[in-house]
């Protein structure tokens, strides 16, 4: 079982990283192969908005954004974390989302995901929603999600309560993947969104979305 953790905090050793590293530790102890990425350590250029990825199946910019996106395709699970910045995800997380061509490509189809947004005062729920919507629209089952209110700079103040919470979500993610938990309601909603909201666009775009059509065919989403 391979799980990719993406830390979208602006800080490598902040509160978000603390939570995510605890998830990493627990998943590893359970036997998962875990890869941890701090987005601030990656070389990720701005999306150019050319949409070439939908035609050719990859970004024209071959940097870490594209590399991690490719890795996500072969993972069983993904953990996305972000601090809350102005009631949203961080800029680096948004950059990664833009570059990784998640939704149209159904990048996370059939995978399981857990999301965490840390915040200090207000807006953590909004940041979390950006992450959970992304996960659900990209075809993954949302195993768990939490907006964690913490005092600023609480990176080293990881309490037993936080540890227990991170452990709980990690164990749930591991068990969901291991048992292929069906999440029938999420699947049904995703199917409606995919058929009504995304598929007509792909059909309309024709050859401009050739790679997307190929991927959807591989995933048996298109006949
Ligand atoms: C520029 C900036 C903007 C922030 N905006 C918000 C915000 O809108 N709402 C909030 O509750 N916390 C906000 N915070 C606080 C952080 O989201 C919070 O402390 C978070 O846990 C920090 O995570 P980190 O330790 O991983 O960096 C902001 C912090 C920074 C640096």
Coordinates of C-alpha atoms and ligand atoms in Angstrom, one line a residue:
X1 CA 0.0 0.0 0.0
X2 CA 1.4 3.3 -1.1
X3 CA 0.3 6.6 0.4
X4 CA 1.4 10.1 -0.6
X5 CA 1.3 12.9 2.0
X6 CA 1.3 16.4 0.7
X7 CA 2.1 19.2 3.1
X8 CA 0.8 22.4 1.7
X9 CA 1.7 24.5 4.7
X10 CA 4.0 27.5 4.2
X11 CA 6.1 26.0 6.9
X12 CA 8.0 22.8 6.9
X13 CA 7.9 22.5 10.6
X14 CA 4.6 24.1 11.5
X15 CA 1.4 22.8 13.0
X16 CA 0.2 21.2 9.7
X17 CA 3.5 19.4 9.3
X18 CA 3.3 18.2 12.9
X19 CA -0.2 16.6 12.3
X20 CA 0.9 15.2 8.9
X21 CA 4.1 13.7 10.3
X22 CA 2.1 12.0 13.0
X23 CA -0.2 10.5 10.3
X24 CA 2.9 9.5 8.4
X25 CA 4.4 7.7 11.4
X26 CA 1.2 5.8 12.2
X27 CA 0.7 4.8 8.6
X28 CA 4.3 3.6 8.4
X29 CA 3.9 1.6 11.6
X30 CA 0.8 -0.1 10.1
X31 CA 2.9 -1.2 7.2
X32 CA 2.2 1.4 4.5
X33 CA 4.9 2.8 2.2
X34 CA 4.6 6.5 2.8
X35 CA 6.1 9.3 0.8
X36 CA 6.0 12.8 2.3
X37 CA 6.2 16.0 0.3
X38 CA 6.7 19.5 1.7
X39 CA 5.4 21.6 -1.2
X40 CA 7.6 24.6 -0.2
X41 CA 10.6 22.4 -0.8
X42 CA 9.5 21.5 -4.4
X43 CA 10.1 23.4 -7.6
X44 CA 6.6 24.0 -8.9
X45 CA 6.0 26.7 -11.5
X46 CA 2.8 28.5 -12.1
X47 CA 0.2 26.9 -14.3
X48 CA 0.4 28.6 -17.7
X49 CA -3.3 27.9 -18.4
X50 CA -2.5 26.3 -21.8
X51 CA -4.6 23.1 -21.1
X52 CA -2.0 21.1 -23.0
X53 CA -2.2 18.5 -20.3
X54 CA -5.7 17.6 -21.3
X55 CA -4.5 16.9 -24.8
X56 CA -1.1 15.2 -24.3
X57 CA -1.6 13.7 -20.8
X58 CA 1.1 15.7 -19.0
X59 CA 2.2 19.2 -18.3
X60 CA 4.5 21.0 -20.7
X61 CA 6.5 22.1 -17.6
X62 CA 8.4 19.1 -16.4
X63 CA 9.0 20.0 -12.8
X64 CA 8.1 18.7 -9.4
X65 CA 4.5 19.6 -9.8
X66 CA 4.2 17.2 -12.7
X67 CA 6.4 14.6 -11.0
X68 CA 4.2 14.5 -7.9
X69 CA 1.0 14.5 -10.1
X70 CA 2.4 11.4 -11.9
X71 CA 3.1 9.7 -8.6
X72 CA -0.4 10.3 -7.3
X73 CA -1.7 8.2 -10.2
X74 CA -0.1 5.1 -8.9
X75 CA -0.8 5.6 -5.1
X76 CA -3.5 3.9 -3.2
X77 CA -4.1 6.8 -0.9
X78 CA -3.4 10.5 -0.5
X79 CA -3.2 12.8 2.4
X80 CA -3.6 16.5 1.8
X81 CA -2.8 19.2 4.4
X82 CA -2.8 22.9 4.4
X83 CA -2.6 25.8 6.8
X84 CA -5.5 28.3 6.4
X85 CA -4.4 31.5 4.7
X86 CA -7.0 34.2 4.4
X87 CA -9.7 31.6 4.8
X88 CA -8.4 29.5 2.0
X89 CA -5.7 27.0 1.3
X90 CA -2.1 28.3 1.1
X91 CA -0.8 29.7 -2.1
X92 CA 1.6 26.8 -2.6
X93 CA -1.2 24.2 -2.1
X94 CA -3.4 26.1 -4.6
X95 CA -0.4 26.2 -7.0
X96 CA -0.1 22.4 -6.7
X97 CA -3.8 21.9 -7.2
X98 CA -3.7 24.0 -10.4
X99 CA -0.7 22.2 -11.8
X100 CA -1.6 18.6 -10.9
X101 CA -4.6 18.5 -13.3
X102 CA -6.8 16.8 -10.7
X103 CA -10.4 17.1 -11.6
X104 CA -10.9 16.8 -15.3
X105 CA -8.4 14.0 -15.4
X106 CA -10.0 12.2 -12.5
X107 CA -6.5 11.9 -11.0
X108 CA -7.6 10.3 -7.7
X109 CA -10.2 7.9 -9.2
X110 CA -10.6 4.8 -7.0
X111 CA -8.2 6.1 -4.3
X112 CA -8.8 7.0 -0.7
X113 CA -8.0 10.3 0.9
X114 CA -7.7 12.2 4.1
X115 CA -7.6 16.0 4.4
X116 CA -6.6 18.3 7.2
X117 CA -6.6 22.1 7.4
X118 CA -5.1 23.8 10.4
X119 CA -6.3 27.3 11.4
X120 CA -6.1 29.7 14.2
X121 CA -9.3 31.7 14.3
X122 CA -11.7 31.5 11.3
X123 CA -11.9 30.0 7.9
X124 CA -10.4 26.6 8.6
X125 CA -13.6 25.0 7.3
X126 CA -13.4 26.9 4.1
X127 CA -9.8 25.8 3.5
X128 CA -10.8 22.2 4.3
X129 CA -13.7 22.4 1.8
X130 CA -11.2 23.3 -1.0
X131 CA -9.3 20.2 -0.2
X132 CA -12.3 17.9 0.3
X133 CA -14.1 19.1 -2.8
X134 CA -10.9 18.5 -4.8
X135 CA -10.7 15.0 -3.5
X136 CA -14.4 14.2 -4.2
X137 CA -14.4 15.8 -7.6
X138 CA -11.2 14.0 -8.6
X139 CA -12.8 10.6 -7.9
X140 CA -11.4 9.6 -4.5
X141 CA -13.3 8.3 -1.5
X142 CA -13.0 10.8 1.4
X143 CA -11.9 8.6 4.3
X144 CA -11.7 11.5 6.7
X145 CA -11.4 15.3 7.0
X146 CA -10.6 17.7 9.9
X147 CA -10.2 21.4 10.4
X148 CA -7.9 21.6 13.4
X149 CA -8.0 24.8 15.4
X150 CA -4.6 25.4 17.0
X151 CA -2.8 28.4 18.5
X152 CA -0.4 29.9 16.0
X153 CA 3.1 28.4 16.2
X154 CA 1.9 25.3 18.0
X155 CA 4.1 23.2 15.9
X156 CA 6.0 21.9 18.9
X157 CA 3.0 21.8 21.1
X158 CA 1.5 18.7 19.6
X159 CA -0.6 17.5 22.5
X160 CA -1.7 13.9 23.2
X161 CA -5.1 14.9 21.9
X162 CA -3.6 15.9 18.5
X163 CA -1.6 12.7 18.4
X164 CA -4.6 10.6 19.1
X165 CA -6.6 12.4 16.5
X166 CA -4.0 12.0 13.8
X167 CA -3.5 8.3 14.7
X168 CA -7.3 7.7 14.5
X169 CA -7.5 9.2 11.0
X170 CA -4.4 7.4 9.8
X171 CA -5.7 4.1 11.1
X172 CA -9.0 4.7 9.4
X173 CA -7.4 5.6 6.1
X174 CA -5.2 2.4 6.3
X175 CA -8.2 0.2 7.1
X176 CA -10.4 1.8 4.3
X177 CA -7.7 1.1 1.7
X178 CA -7.0 -2.4 3.0
X179 CA -10.7 -3.3 3.0
X180 CA -11.6 -1.3 -0.1
X181 CA -14.4 0.4 1.9
X182 CA -17.2 1.1 -0.6
X183 CA -18.4 4.6 0.4
X184 CA -21.5 4.1 -1.7
X185 CA -23.2 7.5 -1.1
X186 CA -20.0 9.3 -2.1
X187 CA -19.7 7.1 -5.2
X188 CA -23.2 7.8 -6.2
X189 CA -22.8 11.6 -5.8
X190 CA -19.5 11.5 -7.7
X191 CA -21.1 9.5 -10.5
X192 CA -23.8 12.1 -11.0
X193 CA -21.3 15.0 -10.9
X194 CA -19.0 13.2 -13.3
X195 CA -21.8 12.3 -15.8
X196 CA -23.7 15.6 -15.6
X197 CA -20.9 18.1 -14.9
X198 CA -17.7 16.8 -16.4
X199 CA -18.4 14.2 -19.1
X200 CA -20.4 16.6 -21.4
X201 CA -17.4 19.0 -21.3
X202 CA -15.0 16.3 -22.3
X203 CA -17.2 15.2 -25.1
X204 CA -17.6 18.7 -26.3
X205 CA -13.8 19.4 -26.3
X206 CA -13.1 16.5 -28.7
X207 CA -9.4 16.2 -29.7
X208 CA -8.3 19.0 -27.4
X209 CA -9.1 16.6 -24.5
X210 CA -7.7 13.5 -26.2
X211 CA -5.5 12.5 -23.2
X212 CA -8.4 12.9 -20.8
X213 CA -10.6 10.7 -23.0
X214 CA -7.8 8.1 -23.0
X215 CA -7.5 8.1 -19.3
X216 CA -11.3 7.9 -18.7
X217 CA -11.4 5.0 -21.1
X218 CA -8.6 3.3 -19.2
X219 CA -10.6 3.9 -16.0
X220 CA -13.7 2.5 -17.7
X221 CA -15.5 5.9 -17.3
X222 CA -16.0 6.1 -21.0
X223 CA -17.1 3.3 -23.2
Ligands
LIG1 C1 -0.5 34.9 6.2 C2 -1.3 34.1 7.1 C3 -2.7 34.2 7.0 C4 -3.5 33.5 7.9 N1 -4.8 33.5 7.7 C5 -5.6 32.8 8.6 C6 -7.0 32.8 8.5 O1 -7.6 33.4 7.6 N2 -7.8 32.2 9.4 C7 -7.2 31.5 10.4 O2 -7.9 30.9 11.2 N3 -5.8 31.4 10.5 C8 -5.0 32.0 9.7 N4 -3.7 32.0 9.8 C9 -3.1 31.1 10.8 C10 -2.7 29.8 10.3 O3 -3.6 29.2 9.4 C11 -2.6 28.8 11.5 O4 -1.8 29.3 12.5 C12 -2.0 27.4 11.0 O5 -2.2 26.4 12.0 C13 -0.6 27.6 10.6 O6 -0.1 26.4 10.1 P1 1.5 26.1 10.0 O7 2.0 26.0 11.4 O8 1.5 24.8 9.3 O9 2.0 27.2 9.2 C14 -2.9 32.7 8.9 C15 -1.5 32.6 9.0 C16 -0.7 33.3 8.1 C17 0.8 33.2 8.2

